[in-house]
Coordinates of C-alpha atoms in Angstrom, one line a residue:
X1 CA -8.2 6.9 11.6
X2 CA -7.1 8.6 8.5
X3 CA -4.9 11.7 8.8
X4 CA -2.6 13.8 6.6
X5 CA 0.1 16.5 6.8
X6 CA 0.5 18.5 3.7
X7 CA 3.2 21.1 3.7
X8 CA 4.0 23.9 1.1
X9 CA 6.9 26.5 1.0
X10 CA 6.9 29.2 -1.5
X11 CA 9.2 31.8 0.8
X12 CA 12.8 30.6 0.7
X13 CA 15.3 33.6 1.2
X14 CA 17.4 32.8 -1.4
X15 CA 15.7 30.7 -4.2
X16 CA 11.8 31.5 -3.7
X17 CA 9.1 29.4 -5.5
X18 CA 5.6 30.3 -6.7
X19 CA 3.2 27.6 -6.7
X20 CA 4.0 25.2 -3.8
X21 CA 1.7 27.0 -1.3
X22 CA -1.0 27.0 -3.9
X23 CA -0.2 23.3 -4.6
X24 CA -0.7 22.6 -0.6
X25 CA -4.1 24.4 -0.2
X26 CA -5.4 22.6 -3.1
X27 CA -4.2 19.3 -2.2
X28 CA -5.5 19.7 1.5
X29 CA -8.9 21.0 0.4
X30 CA -9.5 18.1 -1.8
X31 CA -8.0 15.4 0.4
X32 CA -10.1 16.4 3.5
X33 CA -13.3 15.1 1.8
X34 CA -14.6 12.5 -0.6
X35 CA -16.4 13.7 -3.6
X36 CA -19.9 13.1 -1.9
X37 CA -18.7 15.4 0.9
X38 CA -18.1 12.7 3.3
X39 CA -15.0 13.0 5.5
X40 CA -11.6 11.5 4.4
X41 CA -8.3 12.8 5.7
X42 CA -8.0 14.6 8.8
X43 CA -5.7 17.3 7.7
X44 CA -3.0 19.8 9.1
X45 CA -1.6 22.1 6.5
X46 CA 1.5 24.1 6.9
X47 CA 2.1 26.9 4.2
X48 CA 5.1 29.4 4.3
X49 CA 2.3 32.1 3.8
X50 CA 0.8 31.4 7.2
X51 CA 4.1 30.5 9.3
X52 CA 7.7 30.0 9.3
X53 CA 8.5 26.4 8.3
X54 CA 12.0 25.6 10.1
X55 CA 13.8 22.4 10.4
X56 CA 12.3 22.2 14.0
X57 CA 8.8 22.6 12.6
X58 CA 9.0 20.1 10.0
X59 CA 10.6 17.5 12.4
X60 CA 8.1 18.1 15.0
X61 CA 5.1 17.8 12.7
X62 CA 6.2 14.7 10.9
X63 CA 7.3 13.0 14.2
X64 CA 3.6 13.6 15.5
X65 CA 2.4 12.3 12.0
X66 CA 3.4 9.0 12.7
X67 CA 3.3 8.9 16.5
X68 CA -0.4 7.4 17.1
X69 CA -2.3 4.7 15.8
X70 CA -4.2 5.2 12.3
X71 CA -5.4 3.3 9.4
X72 CA -3.7 5.7 7.0
X73 CA -1.8 8.3 7.2
X74 CA -0.3 10.7 4.4
X75 CA 2.6 13.2 4.2
X76 CA 2.6 15.7 0.9
X77 CA 5.6 18.2 0.6
X78 CA 5.9 20.8 -2.1
X79 CA 9.0 23.1 -2.1
X80 CA 12.8 22.5 -2.6
X81 CA 14.5 19.1 -2.6
X82 CA 18.2 18.8 -2.5
X83 CA 20.9 16.0 -2.7
X84 CA 23.8 16.3 -0.3
X85 CA 26.9 15.6 -2.7
X86 CA 29.1 14.1 -0.1
X87 CA 26.7 11.6 1.2
X88 CA 24.2 11.2 -1.7
X89 CA 21.3 11.6 0.9
X90 CA 18.2 13.5 -0.3
X91 CA 16.4 16.3 2.1
X92 CA 13.3 18.4 1.7
X93 CA 14.4 21.7 2.4
X94 CA 12.8 23.9 5.2
X95 CA 12.9 27.8 5.3
X96 CA 15.9 28.1 7.2
X97 CA 17.8 25.4 5.4
X98 CA 21.3 25.9 4.7
X99 CA 24.7 23.9 3.6
X100 CA 24.4 20.6 5.6
X101 CA 21.3 21.5 7.4
X102 CA 18.9 21.6 4.8
X103 CA 15.6 20.3 6.5
X104 CA 14.5 16.8 7.2
X105 CA 16.3 13.6 5.6
X106 CA 14.0 11.9 3.1
X107 CA 15.2 8.7 4.3
X108 CA 14.2 9.8 8.0
X109 CA 10.8 10.2 6.7
X110 CA 10.5 6.7 5.1
X111 CA 12.2 5.5 8.1
X112 CA 9.4 6.8 10.4
X113 CA 6.9 5.3 8.1
X114 CA 8.7 2.0 8.1
X115 CA 8.6 1.8 11.9
X116 CA 5.2 2.8 12.1
X117 CA 3.9 -0.6 10.9
X118 CA 1.6 -2.0 12.0
X119 CA 0.4 0.7 14.7
X120 CA -0.3 2.6 11.2
X121 CA -1.3 0.2 8.6
X122 CA -0.8 2.4 5.5
X123 CA 1.4 5.2 4.6
X124 CA 1.5 7.5 1.7
X125 CA 4.3 9.6 1.1
X126 CA 4.1 12.1 -1.9
X127 CA 6.7 14.9 -2.7
X128 CA 6.8 17.2 -5.2
X129 CA 10.3 18.5 -5.3
X130 CA 13.5 18.0 -7.0
X131 CA 15.3 14.6 -6.5
X132 CA 12.2 13.4 -4.7
X133 CA 12.9 10.1 -6.3
X134 CA 15.6 9.5 -3.6
X135 CA 12.8 8.6 -1.4
X136 CA 13.1 4.9 -0.4
X137 CA 16.5 4.9 -1.6
X138 CA 19.7 3.6 0.8
X139 CA 21.6 6.6 1.4
X140 CA 25.4 6.7 0.2
X141 CA 24.8 4.5 -2.6
X142 CA 24.6 5.2 -6.1
X143 CA 22.8 2.1 -7.0
X144 CA 19.0 2.1 -7.5
X145 CA 18.3 0.1 -4.4
X146 CA 15.2 0.8 -2.2
X147 CA 14.2 -0.3 1.4
X148 CA 10.4 0.4 1.9
X149 CA 8.6 -1.1 4.9
X150 CA 5.4 -3.0 4.9
X151 CA 2.4 -0.9 4.0
X152 CA 4.3 2.1 3.0
X153 CA 3.6 3.9 -0.5
X154 CA 5.9 6.6 -2.2
X155 CA 4.9 8.6 -5.3
X156 CA 7.2 11.2 -6.2
X157 CA 7.4 14.1 -9.0
X158 CA 10.6 13.0 -10.4
X159 CA 13.4 10.9 -10.2
X160 CA 16.3 11.2 -7.7
X161 CA 18.4 13.2 -10.4
X162 CA 16.0 15.3 -11.9
X163 CA 14.3 18.8 -11.5
X164 CA 10.6 18.9 -10.5
X165 CA 8.9 21.6 -13.0
X166 CA 6.2 24.0 -12.5
X167 CA 3.5 25.0 -14.6
X168 CA 1.5 28.3 -14.4
X169 CA -0.4 27.7 -11.3
X170 CA 0.9 24.5 -9.9
X171 CA 3.9 22.2 -9.8
X172 CA 3.6 20.0 -13.0
X173 CA 3.2 16.8 -11.2
X174 CA 0.6 18.3 -8.5
X175 CA -1.4 19.7 -11.3
X176 CA -2.0 16.0 -12.5
X177 CA -2.5 14.6 -9.1
X178 CA -5.3 17.2 -8.6
X179 CA -6.6 16.0 -11.9
X180 CA -6.4 12.5 -11.0
X181 CA -7.8 13.0 -7.1
X182 CA -10.9 15.0 -8.9
X183 CA -11.8 11.5 -10.6
X184 CA -9.6 11.3 -14.0
X185 CA -7.5 8.5 -12.1
X186 CA -10.6 6.5 -10.7
X187 CA -11.6 3.0 -11.4
X188 CA -15.2 2.0 -12.3
X189 CA -16.4 2.1 -8.7
X190 CA -15.0 5.6 -8.3
X191 CA -11.8 4.8 -6.2
X192 CA -8.8 6.6 -6.6
X193 CA -5.4 4.8 -5.6
X194 CA -1.6 5.7 -5.5
X195 CA -1.2 3.5 -8.4
X196 CA -4.0 4.8 -10.6
X197 CA -2.7 8.2 -9.8
X198 CA 1.1 7.2 -10.8
X199 CA -0.6 5.6 -14.3
X200 CA -2.5 8.7 -14.9
X201 CA 0.7 11.2 -14.4
X202 CA 3.0 8.7 -15.9
X203 CA 0.8 8.7 -19.1
X204 CA 0.4 12.5 -19.4
X205 CA 4.0 13.2 -19.0
X206 CA 5.1 10.8 -21.7
X207 CA 6.6 13.5 -23.7
X208 CA 8.6 15.3 -20.9
X209 CA 11.9 14.6 -19.3
X210 CA 10.4 14.5 -15.9
X211 CA 9.3 11.1 -14.9
X212 CA 7.2 10.3 -11.7
X213 CA 8.2 7.4 -9.4
X214 CA 6.1 4.9 -7.9
X215 CA 7.2 2.4 -5.0
X216 CA 5.1 0.3 -3.0
X217 CA 5.3 -2.5 -0.3
X218 CA 1.5 -3.0 0.4
X219 CA -0.8 -5.7 1.4
X220 CA -4.2 -4.2 1.5
X221 CA -6.1 -1.9 -1.3
X222 CA -5.3 1.9 -0.3
X223 CA -7.8 4.3 -1.6
X224 CA -6.8 8.0 -1.5
X225 CA -10.2 9.3 -2.3
X226 CA -13.7 8.4 -3.3
X227 CA -15.7 10.0 -6.5
X228 CA -18.7 9.2 -8.0
X229 CA -18.8 5.8 -9.7
X230 CA -18.4 5.6 -13.3
X231 CA -21.3 3.0 -13.2
X232 CA -23.8 2.9 -10.3
X233 CA -22.6 0.4 -7.8
X234 CA -26.1 -1.0 -8.2
X235 CA -25.8 -1.6 -11.6
X236 CA -22.3 -3.4 -11.0
X237 CA -23.9 -5.9 -8.6
X238 CA -26.6 -6.8 -11.2
X239 CA -23.7 -8.1 -13.6
X240 CA -24.2 -11.8 -12.1
X241 CA -27.9 -11.5 -12.8
X242 CA -27.6 -10.3 -16.3
X243 CA -24.6 -12.8 -17.1
X244 CA -24.5 -16.2 -15.9
X245 CA -21.0 -16.8 -16.7
X246 CA -18.3 -14.5 -17.8
X247 CA -18.7 -15.7 -21.4
X248 CA -22.5 -15.7 -21.7
X249 CA -24.2 -13.6 -24.2
X250 CA -27.3 -11.3 -22.9
X251 CA -30.0 -11.5 -25.4
X252 CA -31.4 -8.2 -26.8
X253 CA -34.4 -7.3 -29.3
X254 CA -36.2 -4.2 -30.2
X255 CA -38.3 -4.0 -27.1
X256 CA -35.3 -2.9 -25.2
X257 CA -35.1 -0.1 -27.4
X258 CA -37.3 3.0 -26.7
X259 CA -37.0 4.7 -29.7
X260 CA -39.6 4.4 -32.0
X261 CA -38.9 7.6 -34.5
X262 CA -35.4 6.6 -36.0
X263 CA -35.9 2.7 -36.1
X264 CA -36.8 0.9 -39.2
X265 CA -40.3 0.7 -40.2
X266 CA -40.7 -3.0 -39.7
X267 CA -39.9 -2.6 -35.9
X268 CA -42.1 0.4 -35.3
X269 CA -44.9 -1.7 -34.2
X270 CA -43.0 -3.9 -31.5
X271 CA -44.4 -2.7 -28.3
X272 CA -41.8 -1.3 -25.6
X273 CA -41.2 -3.2 -22.7
X274 CA -40.5 -0.7 -19.9
X275 CA -38.4 -3.3 -17.7
X276 CA -36.4 -3.9 -20.5
X277 CA -35.7 -0.4 -21.3
X278 CA -34.6 0.0 -17.5
X279 CA -32.2 -2.8 -18.0
X280 CA -30.9 -1.6 -21.5
X281 CA -30.0 1.7 -19.8
X282 CA -27.9 -0.1 -17.3
X283 CA -26.3 -2.1 -19.9
X284 CA -25.7 0.9 -22.2
X285 CA -23.8 2.7 -19.1
X286 CA -21.7 -0.4 -18.7
X287 CA -20.8 -0.4 -22.6
X288 CA -19.9 3.3 -22.5
X289 CA -17.3 2.4 -19.7
X290 CA -15.7 -0.8 -21.3
X291 CA -17.5 -3.4 -19.2
X292 CA -19.7 -4.8 -22.0
X293 CA -19.6 -5.0 -26.0
X294 CA -22.4 -5.8 -28.4
X295 CA -22.3 -8.9 -30.2
X296 CA -21.9 -8.7 -34.1
X297 CA -22.4 -5.0 -34.3
X298 CA -20.7 -1.9 -33.4
X299 CA -23.3 -0.2 -31.1
X300 CA -25.8 -1.4 -28.5
X301 CA -28.6 0.1 -30.3
X302 CA -28.0 -2.1 -33.3
X303 CA -27.5 -5.0 -31.0
X304 CA -31.1 -4.5 -29.7
X305 CA -32.9 -3.6 -33.1
X306 CA -30.7 -6.5 -34.8
X307 CA -31.8 -9.1 -31.9
X308 CA -28.2 -9.9 -31.3
X309 CA -27.2 -9.4 -27.8
X310 CA -24.2 -8.0 -25.6
X311 CA -21.3 -9.9 -23.7
X312 CA -18.9 -8.9 -21.1
X313 CA -15.2 -7.6 -21.7
X314 CA -12.3 -8.9 -19.6
X315 CA -12.8 -5.6 -17.7
X316 CA -16.5 -6.6 -17.1
X317 CA -15.9 -10.1 -16.4
X318 CA -13.6 -8.8 -13.7
X319 CA -16.4 -6.5 -12.1
X320 CA -19.0 -9.5 -12.6
X321 CA -16.5 -11.7 -10.3
X322 CA -16.1 -8.9 -7.6
X323 CA -20.1 -8.6 -7.8
X324 CA -20.4 -12.3 -7.2
X325 CA -18.0 -12.2 -4.2
X326 CA -19.9 -9.3 -2.8
X327 CA -16.9 -7.1 -3.0
X328 CA -18.7 -4.1 -4.5

């Protein structure tokens, strides 16, 4: 119930590109499965090194993508993009694209996504091409007015008046998209979303002229890919056990710390409690990812040795609430 169409075109007759086929191949490979190898998207990939990607080919396959029921569909395109100067409409360019018949209208793709709801609950459109930010904008208008239907998310490499840049092996945007999908953009539970991808790319591109665009009209949480959780889910589910309320302090003492070689002499004879040691390891994992902070000291080790404790950060309180609501 999750399917994706991934397209990459390098082999244009007049203005060839060098990274788009590679972009499409790697995007398809990483989206096809989650980090643990479980299936993610049912994938169809079109690349110009394998077949001629004409206007007819694009229209046929994009139409099929939106033709039947699905929980989530994803369309990714890497290649040339263009704006029709007469109509101010944006297009993704096919290999046989020419003046006034460039390929497929970006507005048409968004229109298909808009009409597909609720047959298709969620649609994700990702464009790594010049002028990609036109997606969702009303053709013929200079103003930044967007019409995006329910369940539709759009993520583009640049604004509608910008060019998409290439790095050594990938489009600059896709290079960061791949990095985010591998886990750099995941939340504590290991979920990578379009919004987290946008934040990851936006922060990385802070010094560049090219600006990514994120537009969405969604009612449900959309996950692009699942990777290994930063904190084991079993540990996150224990947060309500360790902290009775969001402001409570979990008391620590030297019995939680297994190191007896480097602690002060006065604590070396205090017996180690193995149950406490296991709890402390889980609390330290949470601390490393910003869910917990030691009380009155800098490090969790010091909190144990000095018998203070630890407490939830605002982020930790959020995940404690999710655990209490049984949403982890």
